[in-house]
Amino acid sequence: MSNVRLRLTVMGLLIDGDDILMIHQITHPEPDCWDLPGGGLEPHEPLLEGLAREVREETGVTEFNVEQFLTVAEFFYPDGDGKQLHTVNLIYRCSVNPRPLNLHSTEEEIGPRGIQWLPIRSLKQADCSRRAWAALEAAGLV
């Protein structure tokens, strides 16, 4: 039995002009921060299908364009009882046109600040998940 749990996620850096779509993440491993929409890939699920499903589930956004594969953000976190969580996050740069305004989710991980289009210039590293900040850096936005 391994002491490391692997989690493969697909994430979207959805950009509209000078704003990025972010969710207020309240669950482990980085609670209470701004994160990218996305999540765990299902077994046998193609990457871009998983991305579309996760973005839809977390934001209600169904129409967006995947422009390019942006980066891999890999991290290790304590996972309780001496175990570790190994996250491998595949992040895609995406665009929307027009900007969806009807944002909604029933996902438990969305916190009280909800889902918002945030100005890139307002984002600070201390307020973002490590993977969100890695995506912003890879995109040359911060």
C-alpha positions in Angstrom: 0.0 0.0 0.0 1.4 3.3 -1.1 1.6 6.4 1.1 1.1 8.6 -1.9 -2.2 9.3 -3.6 -2.0 10.5 -7.2 -4.5 13.0 -8.6 -4.5 14.0 -12.2 -6.5 17.2 -12.9 -7.3 19.2 -16.0 -7.7 23.0 -15.4 -8.7 25.9 -17.6 -7.1 29.4 -17.5 -10.2 31.1 -19.0 -9.2 34.6 -20.1 -11.4 37.4 -21.3 -9.5 40.6 -22.0 -7.8 41.6 -18.8 -9.9 39.3 -16.6 -9.6 35.6 -15.6 -12.4 33.3 -14.4 -11.6 32.1 -10.9 -13.4 30.0 -8.3 -13.2 30.5 -4.5 -11.8 27.1 -3.5 -12.6 26.0 0.1 -11.4 22.4 0.1 -8.1 20.6 0.7 -5.3 20.8 -0.2 -5.4 24.7 -0.4 -8.6 26.0 1.2 -9.7 29.6 1.0 -8.0 30.7 -2.2 -8.7 31.6 -5.8 -8.3 28.7 -8.1 -8.8 27.8 -11.7 -12.0 25.9 -12.7 -11.2 22.2 -13.4 -10.7 19.0 -11.5 -10.0 15.4 -11.5 -10.0 13.4 -14.7 -12.2 10.3 -14.7 -10.7 7.0 -15.8 -10.8 6.5 -19.6 -11.9 10.2 -20.0 -10.1 12.1 -22.8 -8.4 15.3 -21.5 -10.4 17.9 -23.3 -13.7 16.1 -22.5 -12.7 16.1 -18.8 -11.8 19.8 -19.0 -15.2 20.7 -20.6 -17.0 18.6 -18.0 -15.2 20.1 -15.0 -15.5 23.8 -16.2 -19.2 23.2 -16.8 -19.7 21.6 -13.3 -17.8 24.3 -11.5 -18.9 27.4 -13.4 -21.8 26.7 -15.6 -19.7 27.8 -18.6 -20.4 25.5 -21.6 -18.8 27.5 -24.5 -15.1 28.2 -24.5 -12.2 27.7 -26.8 -9.1 25.8 -25.8 -6.3 27.8 -27.3 -3.2 25.8 -26.2 -1.8 23.5 -23.6 -0.1 25.9 -21.2 1.8 24.0 -18.5 2.0 21.1 -16.0 1.9 22.2 -12.3 3.0 19.4 -10.0 2.8 19.6 -6.2 2.9 17.3 -3.1 0.7 18.0 -0.1 0.2 16.3 3.3 -2.9 14.1 3.0 -3.3 13.0 6.7 -2.1 9.9 8.5 1.4 10.3 7.2 0.2 10.1 3.6 0.9 12.5 0.7 -1.3 13.8 -2.1 0.7 14.1 -5.4 -1.2 16.4 -7.8 -0.4 16.6 -11.5 -2.4 19.5 -13.0 -2.6 19.8 -16.8 -3.5 23.5 -17.5 -4.9 24.8 -20.7 -5.2 28.4 -21.8 -8.8 29.1 -22.9 -10.8 32.0 -24.2 -14.5 32.9 -24.2 -16.5 35.1 -26.6 -18.8 36.4 -25.5 -18.1 36.4 -21.8 -20.6 34.2 -19.9 -22.3 36.1 -17.2 -24.6 33.4 -15.8 -22.1 31.7 -13.6 -23.3 28.9 -11.2 -22.2 25.8 -9.5 -23.6 23.2 -7.1 -20.1 21.9 -6.3 -19.2 21.7 -2.6 -15.7 23.1 -3.1 -17.0 26.5 -4.2 -16.7 29.0 -1.3 -18.7 32.0 -0.3 -16.9 34.3 -2.8 -18.2 32.1 -5.5 -17.2 32.3 -9.2 -15.9 35.6 -10.5 -14.2 37.3 -13.4 -11.2 38.9 -11.6 -8.9 41.5 -13.1 -5.5 40.0 -13.6 -3.8 43.0 -12.0 -5.8 42.4 -8.8 -4.5 38.9 -8.2 -1.8 38.3 -5.6 0.2 35.1 -5.2 -0.9 34.8 -1.5 -4.6 34.8 -2.6 -4.2 32.1 -5.4 -3.7 28.4 -5.3 -0.2 27.3 -6.3 -1.5 25.8 -9.6 -3.4 29.0 -10.5 -0.3 31.1 -9.9 1.8 28.7 -11.9 -0.6 29.0 -14.8 -0.5 32.8 -14.6 3.3 32.8 -14.6 3.4 30.3 -17.5 1.0 32.6 -19.5 3.2 35.6 -18.8 0.4 37.4 -17.0 2.2 38.0 -13.7 
